[in-house]
CSV table of C-alpha atoms in Angstrom, one decimal:
chain,number,residue,atom,x,y,z
G,844,MET,CA,137.3,151.7,82.7
G,845,ARG,CA,139.8,151.4,79.9
G,846,LYS,CA,139.2,155.1,79.0
G,847,ILE,CA,139.8,156.1,82.6
G,848,PHE,CA,143.0,154.1,82.7
G,849,LEU,CA,144.2,155.6,79.5
G,850,VAL,CA,143.6,159.2,80.7
G,851,ALA,CA,145.3,158.3,84.0
G,852,ALA,CA,148.3,156.9,82.2
G,853,MET,CA,148.6,160.0,80.0
G,854,ALA,CA,148.4,162.3,83.1
G,855,VAL,CA,151.1,160.2,84.9
G,856,SER,CA,153.3,160.4,81.8
G,857,ALA,CA,152.9,164.2,81.7
G,858,LEU,CA,153.8,164.5,85.4
G,859,ALA,CA,156.8,162.3,85.0
G,860,VAL,CA,158.1,164.3,82.1
G,861,ASN,CA,157.7,167.7,83.8
G,862,ALA,CA,158.8,166.6,87.3
G,863,GLN,CA,162.1,165.3,88.6
G,864,ALA,CA,160.8,161.7,88.4
G,865,THR,CA,162.8,158.7,89.5
G,866,PHE,CA,162.2,155.4,87.7
G,867,GLY,CA,162.8,151.9,88.9
G,868,VAL,CA,162.1,148.2,88.9
G,869,LYS,CA,160.8,145.9,91.6
G,870,ALA,CA,160.2,142.2,92.3
G,871,GLY,CA,159.1,140.1,95.2
G,872,ALA,CA,156.9,137.4,96.7
G,873,ASN,CA,153.1,137.3,97.0
G,874,PHE,CA,151.2,135.6,99.8
G,875,SER,CA,147.6,135.7,98.6
G,876,SER,CA,144.3,134.3,99.8
G,877,LEU,CA,140.6,134.6,99.0
G,878,LYS,CA,137.9,135.7,101.4
G,879,TYR,CA,134.4,134.3,100.9
G,880,SER,CA,131.5,136.1,102.5
G,881,GLY,CA,127.7,135.8,102.4
G,882,ASP,CA,124.7,134.8,104.5
G,883,GLY,CA,126.4,136.3,107.6
G,884,GLU,CA,129.4,134.0,107.3
G,885,ASP,CA,133.1,134.5,106.4
G,886,ASP,CA,135.7,132.0,105.3
G,887,ASN,CA,139.2,132.3,104.0
G,888,THR,CA,141.3,130.0,101.8
G,889,ASP,CA,144.8,129.0,102.7
G,890,THR,CA,147.7,131.1,101.4
G,891,LYS,CA,149.0,130.7,97.8
G,892,VAL,CA,152.6,131.8,97.2
G,893,GLY,CA,153.4,133.6,94.0
G,894,LEU,CA,155.7,136.2,92.4
G,895,ASN,CA,155.4,139.9,91.4
G,896,ILE,CA,157.6,141.9,89.1
G,897,GLY,CA,157.2,145.3,87.5
G,898,GLY,CA,158.3,148.9,87.2
G,899,LEU,CA,157.6,152.2,89.0
G,900,ALA,CA,157.9,156.0,88.6
G,901,ASN,CA,158.3,158.1,91.7
G,902,ILE,CA,157.2,161.7,91.2
G,903,PRO,CA,158.1,164.3,94.0
G,904,VAL,CA,155.1,166.3,95.2
G,905,SER,CA,157.0,168.0,98.0
G,906,SER,CA,160.2,167.5,100.1
G,907,MET,CA,158.5,164.6,102.0
G,908,PHE,CA,155.7,163.4,99.8
G,909,SER,CA,155.7,161.8,96.4
G,910,PHE,CA,153.3,160.1,94.0
G,911,GLN,CA,154.2,156.6,92.8
G,912,PRO,CA,152.4,154.8,90.0
G,913,GLU,CA,153.4,151.2,89.2
G,914,LEU,CA,152.8,148.6,86.6
G,915,VAL,CA,153.2,145.1,88.1
G,916,PHE,CA,152.6,141.5,86.9
G,917,SER,CA,151.3,139.6,90.0
G,918,MET,CA,150.5,135.9,90.6
G,919,GLU,CA,147.6,135.7,93.0
G,920,GLY,CA,144.8,133.3,94.1
G,921,GLY,CA,144.2,130.9,96.9
G,922,GLU,CA,144.4,127.2,98.0
G,923,ASP,CA,141.9,125.0,99.7
G,924,GLU,CA,140.7,121.4,99.9
G,925,GLN,CA,137.6,120.0,98.2
G,926,ASP,CA,136.4,116.5,98.4
G,927,GLY,CA,139.7,115.4,99.9
G,928,GLU,CA,141.8,116.9,97.1
G,929,ASP,CA,143.9,120.0,96.9
G,930,TYR,CA,142.2,122.9,95.1
G,931,LYS,CA,144.0,126.0,93.8
G,932,LEU,CA,142.7,129.1,92.0
G,933,LYS,CA,145.6,130.6,90.1
G,934,MET,CA,145.1,134.2,88.8
G,935,ASN,CA,147.6,136.4,87.0
G,936,TYR,CA,147.0,140.2,87.1
G,937,ILE,CA,148.5,143.3,85.7
G,938,ASN,CA,148.2,145.6,88.6
G,939,VAL,CA,148.4,149.4,88.6
G,940,PRO,CA,148.9,150.8,92.1
G,941,LEU,CA,148.6,154.6,92.4
G,942,LEU,CA,150.3,155.4,95.7
G,943,LEU,CA,150.9,158.5,97.8
G,944,GLN,CA,154.1,158.1,99.7
G,945,TYR,CA,155.5,159.8,102.8
G,946,ASN,CA,159.3,159.8,102.8
G,947,ALA,CA,161.6,160.6,105.8
G,948,SER,CA,165.3,159.7,106.1
G,949,GLY,CA,164.9,156.7,103.8
G,950,PHE,CA,161.8,155.3,105.5
G,951,ILE,CA,158.6,155.1,103.4
G,952,ALA,CA,154.9,154.8,104.2
G,953,GLU,CA,152.5,154.5,101.4
G,954,THR,CA,148.8,154.0,100.6
G,955,GLY,CA,146.5,154.3,97.7
G,956,PRO,CA,144.1,152.5,95.3
G,957,GLN,CA,145.1,149.7,93.0
G,958,VAL,CA,143.4,148.5,89.8
G,959,GLY,CA,144.1,144.9,88.7
G,960,PHE,CA,143.5,143.7,85.1
G,961,LEU,CA,142.9,139.9,85.0
G,962,MET,CA,145.2,138.2,82.4
G,963,SER,CA,144.4,134.5,83.2
G,964,ALA,CA,142.5,132.4,85.8
G,965,ASP,CA,142.9,128.6,86.2
G,966,ALA,CA,141.3,126.3,88.7
G,967,GLU,CA,143.2,123.2,89.7
G,968,LEU,CA,141.6,120.2,91.5
G,969,GLY,CA,144.0,117.3,92.0
G,970,ASP,CA,145.5,116.6,88.6
G,971,VAL,CA,142.8,118.5,86.6
G,972,GLU,CA,143.2,122.1,85.6
G,973,ILE,CA,140.6,124.2,83.7
G,974,ASP,CA,140.4,127.8,82.5
G,975,VAL,CA,137.9,129.8,84.5
G,976,LYS,CA,138.7,133.3,83.3
G,977,ASP,CA,135.2,133.7,81.9
G,978,GLN,CA,133.8,133.2,85.4
G,979,MET,CA,135.9,136.0,86.9
G,980,GLU,CA,135.6,139.8,86.7
G,981,THR,CA,138.2,141.3,84.4
G,982,VAL,CA,138.9,144.2,86.9
G,983,ASN,CA,139.8,143.9,90.6
G,984,ILE,CA,139.8,147.0,92.8
G,985,SER,CA,141.9,146.9,96.0
G,986,TRP,CA,143.5,149.3,98.5
G,987,ALA,CA,147.2,149.2,99.2
G,988,ILE,CA,149.0,150.0,102.5
G,989,GLY,CA,152.8,149.6,102.8
G,990,LEU,CA,156.1,150.3,104.4
G,991,GLY,CA,159.6,150.4,103.1
G,992,TYR,CA,163.1,151.7,103.3
G,993,LYS,CA,165.3,153.1,100.5
G,994,MET,CA,169.1,153.3,100.7
G,995,THR,CA,171.1,156.1,99.1
G,996,SER,CA,172.3,153.6,96.5
G,997,GLY,CA,168.8,153.3,95.1
G,998,PHE,CA,168.2,149.8,96.5
G,999,GLY,CA,165.3,149.3,98.8
G,1000,VAL,CA,163.0,146.8,100.5
G,1001,ASN,CA,159.2,147.0,101.0
G,1002,ALA,CA,156.2,145.2,102.4
G,1003,ARG,CA,152.6,145.9,101.3
G,1004,TYR,CA,149.1,144.7,102.0
G,1005,ASN,CA,146.5,144.8,99.2
G,1006,LEU,CA,143.0,144.6,100.6
G,1007,GLY,CA,140.5,143.4,98.1
G,1008,LEU,CA,137.5,145.7,97.8
G,1009,SER,CA,135.6,144.3,94.8
G,1010,ASN,CA,133.9,141.0,94.1
G,1011,ILE,CA,136.1,139.0,91.7
G,1012,ALA,CA,133.5,136.3,90.9
G,1013,LYS,CA,131.0,137.1,88.1
G,1014,GLU,CA,128.1,134.9,89.1
G,1015,SER,CA,127.5,135.4,92.8
G,1016,GLU,CA,124.2,134.3,94.4
G,1017,GLY,CA,122.6,136.6,96.9
G,1018,ASP,CA,125.1,138.6,98.9
G,1019,PHE,CA,127.8,136.1,98.4
G,1020,LYS,CA,131.2,137.7,97.5
G,1021,THR,CA,134.7,136.6,96.8
G,1022,LYS,CA,137.5,139.1,97.5
G,1023,ALA,CA,141.3,138.7,97.0
G,1024,ASN,CA,143.8,139.8,99.6
G,1025,THR,CA,147.6,139.8,99.1
G,1026,ILE,CA,150.6,140.4,101.2
G,1027,GLN,CA,153.7,141.4,99.2
G,1028,VAL,CA,157.4,141.6,100.3
G,1029,GLY,CA,160.2,142.5,97.9
G,1030,VAL,CA,163.0,144.6,96.8
G,1031,PHE,CA,163.3,147.5,94.4
G,1032,TYR,CA,165.9,149.6,92.7
G,1033,THR,CA,165.5,153.2,91.4
G,1034,PHE,CA,167.6,155.0,88.8
G,1035,GLY,CA,167.7,158.3,87.0
G,1036,GLY,CA,166.3,161.6,88.2
G,1037,GLY,CA,168.4,161.6,91.3
G,1038,ALA,CA,168.2,158.0,92.2
G,1039,SER,CA,171.2,158.3,94.5
G,1040,ALA,CA,169.1,160.5,96.8
G,1041,ARG,CA,166.8,159.0,99.4
G,1042,LYS,CA,163.0,159.2,98.7
């Protein structure tokens, strides 16, 4: 996985150098939850609110399409109740979305895969907090779908849904799986390489 990521990063860098790439920064809020499934039943945790912040490169493919890789620090997880006490699973990821964007008059529609690298994972039950990173998979695969709008100044707003595809828990019995889903809303600003133009 790391070799694939390194090759992809090198390819993106080469594209950015040779294309009229636009670079930018972004930040926003996460509304994440966990979906438990197995034995024919599904259950979802309550929503956990977190932050995301990162950078992006927008690489034109045609007059209406572009490729946008990002590098984003993202606070995710879920909240629930166990034995009458509040339970939280707090996970921090470095996410790498690889998005194909359709751009028309400032409006943006985007979709693509996202690879998340787990930085930390803590479980909090009442006043007790423990490190559970060794119980979680180090890589999380999801699929992103989003909408946005970019002004001629380079400022923009966006909303995105990251649908969890992979099981994030290491030791799962039977067909039991845990997947992470996140809604993101935020702002971004692009500069360089014709940032004044709409995407």
